[in-house]
Coordinates of C-alpha atoms in Angstrom, one line a residue:
M1 CA -10.0 36.0 -50.8
S2 CA -9.0 39.7 -51.0
A3 CA -11.2 41.8 -53.0
L4 CA -10.3 41.5 -56.1
D5 CA -11.1 37.6 -56.6
T6 CA -14.1 39.0 -56.5
L7 CA -13.9 40.7 -59.8
A8 CA -12.8 37.4 -61.2
G9 CA -14.9 34.7 -63.0
G10 CA -18.5 37.0 -62.6
G11 CA -20.4 35.4 -65.8
R12 CA -18.8 38.8 -67.5
P13 CA -16.3 40.6 -68.3
A14 CA -14.7 43.1 -65.8
R15 CA -15.2 46.4 -66.8
V16 CA -12.0 48.6 -66.3
A17 CA -11.0 52.4 -66.4
L18 CA -7.5 54.1 -67.1
I19 CA -7.4 57.3 -66.5
G20 CA -4.4 58.6 -67.6
E21 CA -2.4 60.9 -70.3
C22 CA -1.2 59.6 -73.4
M23 CA 1.5 61.3 -75.4
I24 CA 3.9 61.6 -78.1
E25 CA 7.5 59.0 -77.7
L26 CA 10.3 59.8 -79.3
S27 CA 12.7 56.6 -78.6
P28 CA 15.6 56.4 -80.1
V29 CA 17.5 54.1 -83.4
A30 CA 20.8 55.3 -84.1
P31 CA 22.4 59.0 -82.6
E32 CA 20.1 61.4 -84.6
L33 CA 17.4 58.6 -85.7
M34 CA 14.2 58.0 -83.1
A35 CA 11.0 56.5 -83.5
V36 CA 7.5 57.6 -83.0
G37 CA 5.1 55.5 -80.5
Y38 CA 2.5 56.4 -78.8
A39 CA 2.8 55.7 -74.4
G40 CA 1.7 57.2 -71.2
D41 CA 2.3 55.8 -67.6
V42 CA -1.2 54.4 -67.1
L43 CA -2.2 53.1 -71.6
N44 CA 1.2 51.0 -71.0
T45 CA -0.6 49.8 -68.5
A46 CA -3.8 49.7 -70.0
A47 CA -2.0 48.1 -73.0
Y48 CA 0.0 45.1 -70.7
L49 CA -3.6 44.7 -68.8
A50 CA -5.5 44.5 -72.8
R51 CA -2.7 41.6 -73.5
C52 CA -3.1 39.4 -71.7
A53 CA -6.9 39.5 -70.8
A54 CA -8.9 37.7 -72.9
P55 CA -11.5 39.8 -74.2
E56 CA -14.1 37.6 -71.5
T57 CA -12.5 38.6 -68.6
A58 CA -12.2 42.2 -68.8
D59 CA -13.0 45.1 -70.7
V60 CA -10.1 47.8 -70.9
Q61 CA -11.1 51.6 -71.0
F62 CA -8.3 54.0 -71.3
V63 CA -9.8 57.7 -70.0
T64 CA -8.4 60.5 -71.3
L65 CA -8.0 64.3 -72.8
V66 CA -6.4 63.8 -76.1
G67 CA -6.3 66.8 -79.4
D68 CA -8.2 67.1 -82.2
D69 CA -3.9 67.6 -83.7
P70 CA -2.5 64.8 -86.1
Y71 CA -0.9 63.1 -83.3
S72 CA -3.5 62.7 -80.8
T73 CA -5.3 61.3 -83.9
R74 CA -3.7 58.3 -84.4
M75 CA -2.0 58.4 -80.7
R76 CA -6.4 56.7 -80.7
E77 CA -5.7 54.3 -83.4
A78 CA -3.0 52.8 -81.9
W79 CA -4.7 52.1 -78.0
A80 CA -7.3 50.1 -80.7
E81 CA -4.5 48.1 -82.3
H82 CA -3.3 47.8 -78.2
G83 CA -6.6 46.6 -77.8
V84 CA -8.0 50.2 -75.4
G85 CA -10.8 51.1 -76.1
S86 CA -11.3 55.1 -75.5
A87 CA -15.1 54.8 -74.7
H88 CA -14.4 57.5 -72.3
S89 CA -11.8 59.4 -73.3
R90 CA -12.6 63.2 -75.1
T91 CA -11.2 65.5 -77.7
V92 CA -10.0 68.9 -76.7
P93 CA -10.6 71.7 -79.9
G94 CA -7.1 72.9 -80.1
G95 CA -5.8 70.3 -78.2
R96 CA -2.5 69.0 -78.0
A97 CA -0.8 65.6 -77.1
G98 CA 3.0 65.9 -75.0
L99 CA 5.5 64.2 -75.7
Y100 CA 8.9 62.2 -74.3
L101 CA 12.0 62.0 -74.2
I102 CA 13.8 58.9 -73.6
R103 CA 17.3 58.3 -73.1
T104 CA 18.6 54.9 -72.1
D105 CA 22.8 54.4 -70.7
E106 CA 24.4 51.5 -72.2
H107 CA 22.7 49.8 -69.0
G108 CA 19.7 50.4 -70.5
E109 CA 18.4 52.4 -67.4
R110 CA 16.1 55.1 -69.2
T111 CA 15.7 59.0 -68.3
F112 CA 13.1 61.1 -69.7
T113 CA 13.0 64.5 -71.2
Y114 CA 9.2 66.1 -71.1
Y115 CA 7.2 68.8 -72.8
R116 CA 3.8 67.9 -71.6
S117 CA 3.1 71.3 -70.4
Q118 CA 0.6 72.5 -73.2
S119 CA -0.8 68.4 -73.5
A120 CA -5.1 68.3 -73.6
A121 CA -5.1 65.9 -70.5
R122 CA -4.4 68.1 -67.8
G123 CA -7.6 69.3 -68.3
L124 CA -9.4 66.1 -67.4
F125 CA -11.5 66.7 -63.9
G126 CA -11.6 69.8 -64.3
P127 CA -14.4 72.2 -65.9
G128 CA -14.8 71.7 -68.8
Q129 CA -14.8 67.7 -68.2
P130 CA -19.1 66.1 -68.3
A131 CA -20.7 65.3 -65.0
G132 CA -21.9 61.9 -67.1
T133 CA -17.8 61.3 -67.0
D134 CA -17.6 60.9 -63.4
D135 CA -21.0 58.9 -63.7
A136 CA -19.7 56.1 -66.1
I137 CA -16.1 56.4 -64.9
A138 CA -18.0 55.1 -61.4
G139 CA -20.3 52.6 -63.1
H140 CA -16.3 50.8 -63.0
D141 CA -15.4 46.8 -61.4
L142 CA -11.9 48.9 -61.5
V143 CA -10.6 52.0 -61.5
Y144 CA -6.7 52.5 -61.5
L145 CA -5.2 54.9 -62.2
S146 CA -1.6 56.3 -60.7
G147 CA 1.0 59.7 -58.5
I148 CA 1.9 60.2 -62.5
T149 CA -2.6 61.0 -62.7
L150 CA -2.9 63.8 -60.4
S151 CA 0.8 65.6 -61.3
I152 CA -1.0 66.8 -64.4
I153 CA -3.9 68.1 -62.8
G154 CA -4.6 71.3 -60.4
P155 CA -5.9 70.4 -57.1
A156 CA -9.5 71.0 -56.8
A157 CA -9.6 68.4 -59.7
R158 CA -8.3 65.6 -57.6
D159 CA -10.7 66.4 -55.3
R160 CA -12.8 66.2 -58.6
L161 CA -11.6 62.7 -58.9
L162 CA -11.5 62.1 -55.2
D163 CA -15.8 62.0 -56.0
V164 CA -15.9 59.8 -58.3
L165 CA -12.9 57.0 -56.9
D166 CA -15.2 56.9 -53.4
E167 CA -19.7 56.4 -56.2
T168 CA -16.7 54.2 -57.5
R169 CA -16.9 52.2 -54.2
R170 CA -20.0 52.9 -52.9
R171 CA -22.2 51.1 -55.7
G172 CA -19.0 49.1 -55.3
G173 CA -16.1 49.6 -57.4
L174 CA -12.2 49.4 -56.9
V175 CA -9.5 51.4 -57.0
A176 CA -6.2 50.0 -57.9
F177 CA -2.9 52.7 -57.5
D178 CA 0.7 52.5 -58.2
G179 CA 2.5 55.5 -56.5
N180 CA 4.7 56.2 -59.7
Y181 CA 6.6 58.8 -58.3
R182 CA 7.9 61.9 -61.5
P183 CA 9.9 64.7 -58.7
A184 CA 10.0 67.3 -61.9
G185 CA 5.5 67.2 -62.1
W186 CA 5.2 68.1 -58.1
P187 CA 6.6 70.8 -55.9
S188 CA 7.9 68.7 -53.3
P189 CA 7.8 65.2 -51.7
D190 CA 5.5 66.6 -49.4
A191 CA 2.9 67.7 -51.9
A192 CA 2.7 64.1 -53.8
A193 CA 2.4 62.2 -50.1
G194 CA -0.6 65.0 -49.7
A195 CA -2.3 64.0 -52.5
M196 CA -1.1 59.9 -53.2
A197 CA -2.5 59.5 -49.3
A198 CA -5.7 61.2 -49.5
V199 CA -6.2 57.9 -53.1
L200 CA -4.5 55.2 -50.9
A201 CA -7.2 55.8 -48.2
R202 CA -9.8 55.2 -51.0
T203 CA -7.5 51.9 -52.6
D204 CA -8.0 48.4 -53.1
V205 CA -5.2 47.6 -54.6
A206 CA -1.5 49.2 -54.0
L207 CA 0.8 48.5 -56.9
P208 CA 3.8 50.8 -55.5
T209 CA 8.1 50.8 -56.7
L210 CA 9.4 50.8 -54.1
T211 CA 12.0 53.6 -54.2
D212 CA 9.0 55.5 -54.7
D213 CA 7.4 55.0 -51.6
R214 CA 10.8 56.1 -50.3
A215 CA 11.4 59.4 -52.3
V216 CA 7.6 60.0 -51.2
F217 CA 6.8 58.5 -47.6
G218 CA 10.3 57.8 -46.5
D219 CA 9.9 54.1 -46.0
A220 CA 13.2 51.7 -45.8
T221 CA 12.1 48.6 -47.1
A222 CA 9.1 46.9 -48.0
A223 CA 7.9 45.8 -44.9
G224 CA 7.3 49.6 -44.3
A225 CA 5.9 50.2 -47.1
V226 CA 3.3 47.5 -46.6
A227 CA 2.2 48.2 -43.3
R228 CA 1.7 51.7 -44.2
L229 CA 0.0 51.0 -46.7
R230 CA -2.2 47.4 -44.3
A231 CA -2.6 50.6 -41.8
A232 CA -4.5 53.0 -44.9
G233 CA -7.3 50.1 -45.6
V234 CA -5.3 48.5 -48.4
S235 CA -6.1 44.9 -49.1
E236 CA -4.2 44.2 -51.5
I237 CA -0.7 45.0 -52.4
V238 CA 2.3 44.2 -54.8
V239 CA 5.4 46.0 -53.6
K240 CA 8.2 46.3 -56.7
L241 CA 11.9 46.4 -56.0
G242 CA 13.6 46.6 -59.4
G243 CA 16.3 43.8 -59.9
R244 CA 15.0 41.4 -55.9
G245 CA 11.0 41.0 -58.2
C246 CA 8.6 41.9 -55.6
V247 CA 6.7 41.7 -52.0
I248 CA 3.6 40.5 -51.9
A249 CA 0.6 40.8 -49.2
G250 CA -2.7 41.3 -48.0
A251 CA -4.8 43.2 -45.5
G252 CA -3.0 40.7 -43.0
G253 CA -0.5 37.8 -42.3
A254 CA 2.8 37.1 -44.1
E255 CA 4.5 39.6 -47.0
E256 CA 6.1 36.8 -49.8
A257 CA 8.9 37.7 -51.4
V258 CA 8.6 36.2 -54.5
P259 CA 11.7 37.3 -57.6
A260 CA 12.6 38.8 -60.0
V261 CA 13.7 37.3 -63.6
P262 CA 16.9 36.0 -64.2
D263 CA 19.5 36.3 -67.0
V264 CA 17.8 39.1 -69.3
E265 CA 18.9 41.4 -70.8
V266 CA 17.6 44.6 -70.2
V267 CA 18.0 47.4 -73.5
D268 CA 15.3 50.0 -72.6
T269 CA 13.7 49.7 -69.0
T270 CA 11.3 51.3 -70.0
A271 CA 8.0 50.5 -69.2
A272 CA 8.8 47.8 -66.6
G273 CA 6.9 48.0 -63.9
D274 CA 3.6 49.5 -66.6
A275 CA 4.3 46.0 -67.7
F276 CA 4.0 44.7 -64.3
N277 CA 0.9 46.2 -63.3
G278 CA -1.2 44.9 -66.4
G279 CA 0.3 41.4 -66.1
Y280 CA -1.0 41.8 -62.5
L281 CA -4.2 43.0 -62.6
A282 CA -5.1 40.3 -65.9
A283 CA -3.8 37.7 -63.7
R284 CA -6.3 38.4 -61.2
L285 CA -8.6 39.3 -63.1
A286 CA -8.5 36.0 -65.1
G287 CA -8.1 34.2 -61.0
R288 CA -5.0 33.3 -60.4
G289 CA -3.5 34.3 -56.7
R290 CA -1.2 36.6 -55.9
R291 CA 2.2 35.2 -56.5
A292 CA 1.2 33.5 -59.1
A293 CA 0.0 36.8 -61.0
A294 CA 3.1 38.6 -59.3
E295 CA 4.8 35.7 -61.4
A296 CA 3.9 36.5 -65.1
A297 CA 4.0 39.5 -63.5
S298 CA 7.7 39.7 -63.9
T299 CA 8.1 37.3 -66.8
L300 CA 6.3 40.4 -68.8
A301 CA 8.5 43.4 -67.7
A302 CA 11.6 40.7 -68.5
R303 CA 10.3 40.6 -72.0
V304 CA 9.2 44.8 -72.1
I305 CA 13.4 45.4 -70.5
G306 CA 14.0 43.3 -73.6
H307 CA 12.9 46.0 -76.1
R308 CA 13.4 49.8 -76.9
G309 CA 10.0 52.0 -76.4
A310 CA 7.4 51.6 -73.7
L311 CA 5.4 48.5 -75.3
L312 CA 6.3 45.7 -77.5
P313 CA 3.7 45.5 -80.9
P314 CA 0.5 44.8 -80.7
V315 CA -1.4 41.6 -80.9
P316 CA -4.3 40.2 -81.1
R317 CA -6.8 41.0 -78.1
G318 CA -5.6 38.3 -75.5
A319 CA -3.4 36.9 -77.1
E320 CA -0.8 36.1 -74.6
S321 CA -4.2 35.9 -72.1
G322 CA -2.8 31.6 -71.0
A323 CA -0.5 31.3 -68.1
E324 CA 2.9 30.6 -70.5
S325 CA 1.7 34.2 -71.3
G326 CA 5.1 36.1 -71.4
A327 CA 7.3 33.3 -71.0
E328 CA 9.8 34.0 -73.6
T329 CA 12.7 35.7 -72.2
A330 CA 16.1 36.4 -73.4
S331 CA 19.5 36.4 -71.8
G332 CA 22.2 38.3 -71.1
S333 CA 23.2 41.1 -68.1
G334 CA 21.1 40.3 -65.2
P335 CA 17.7 40.0 -62.9
A336 CA 14.5 41.4 -64.8
P337 CA 14.3 45.2 -63.2
A338 CA 10.6 45.0 -62.0
R339 CA 10.0 49.3 -62.5
T340 CA 8.2 52.3 -64.2

């Protein structure tokens, strides 16, 4: 049994806080026309966790800073439409939301252009954050963050975040982490490795992508990533392998390969890994085993890459919480990549 198993069936919803940034998303619908959405890697995971977890299973809260501009106001409304709470998110007077644009090639692979230097979320864990916010985060059963969360805040803020993660675990909570490496957010891979290693030393559930870990830590194989994460003390590991599925592992014993969903038409790979993470955590909080959770997560990711943009249209909270959740896929060009 891993630590995550202890949160399932506890008699009340697991309290989950997800820390990150939400931005304005512009995705192409025609050569000179773009659709406006609201997304960000951790917010995407929160939305898919809420989508797949029944209300009695998980209370999902997104923790960030937003501006007081009209787009920031609308993005908070969008979170609620996806079943995501914002009790611990604050509005920064005069702040603004970050922006990113998606471009996809003929294979559905995406590239991003970011305009986020003035994003309000860069103030997370800074001097303006009330101590009560730290305390509220540490009171959750599960705290989730990503490498992008780390990349948008400075060293002093990261130290404060580490203190919050320590306090979370001291109170009996768990930490989940996806490295989600974006080179543009870091001065060097070594800088990213140092910041991520500090979080991994406090992580119970790791959900990395092998290509990211290869770039940051030099892991050549999923087995190498698993060995490094076990050495860091991580007790539950899912290494995403794109079109080859994923590898799951516990604190010891053999690793297990889980294949990707085959024959999926790829439209846009944006948020596939985020969806995987949300689907996996939802299934685990519902009491499903690691393999069943990975299979459900892969199926959800397969749906997401058949849709343009990061988030599927919202549905009532927990509407896809059953074992068959995400079973609908489109046939076509190849296996579903589990990528962010």
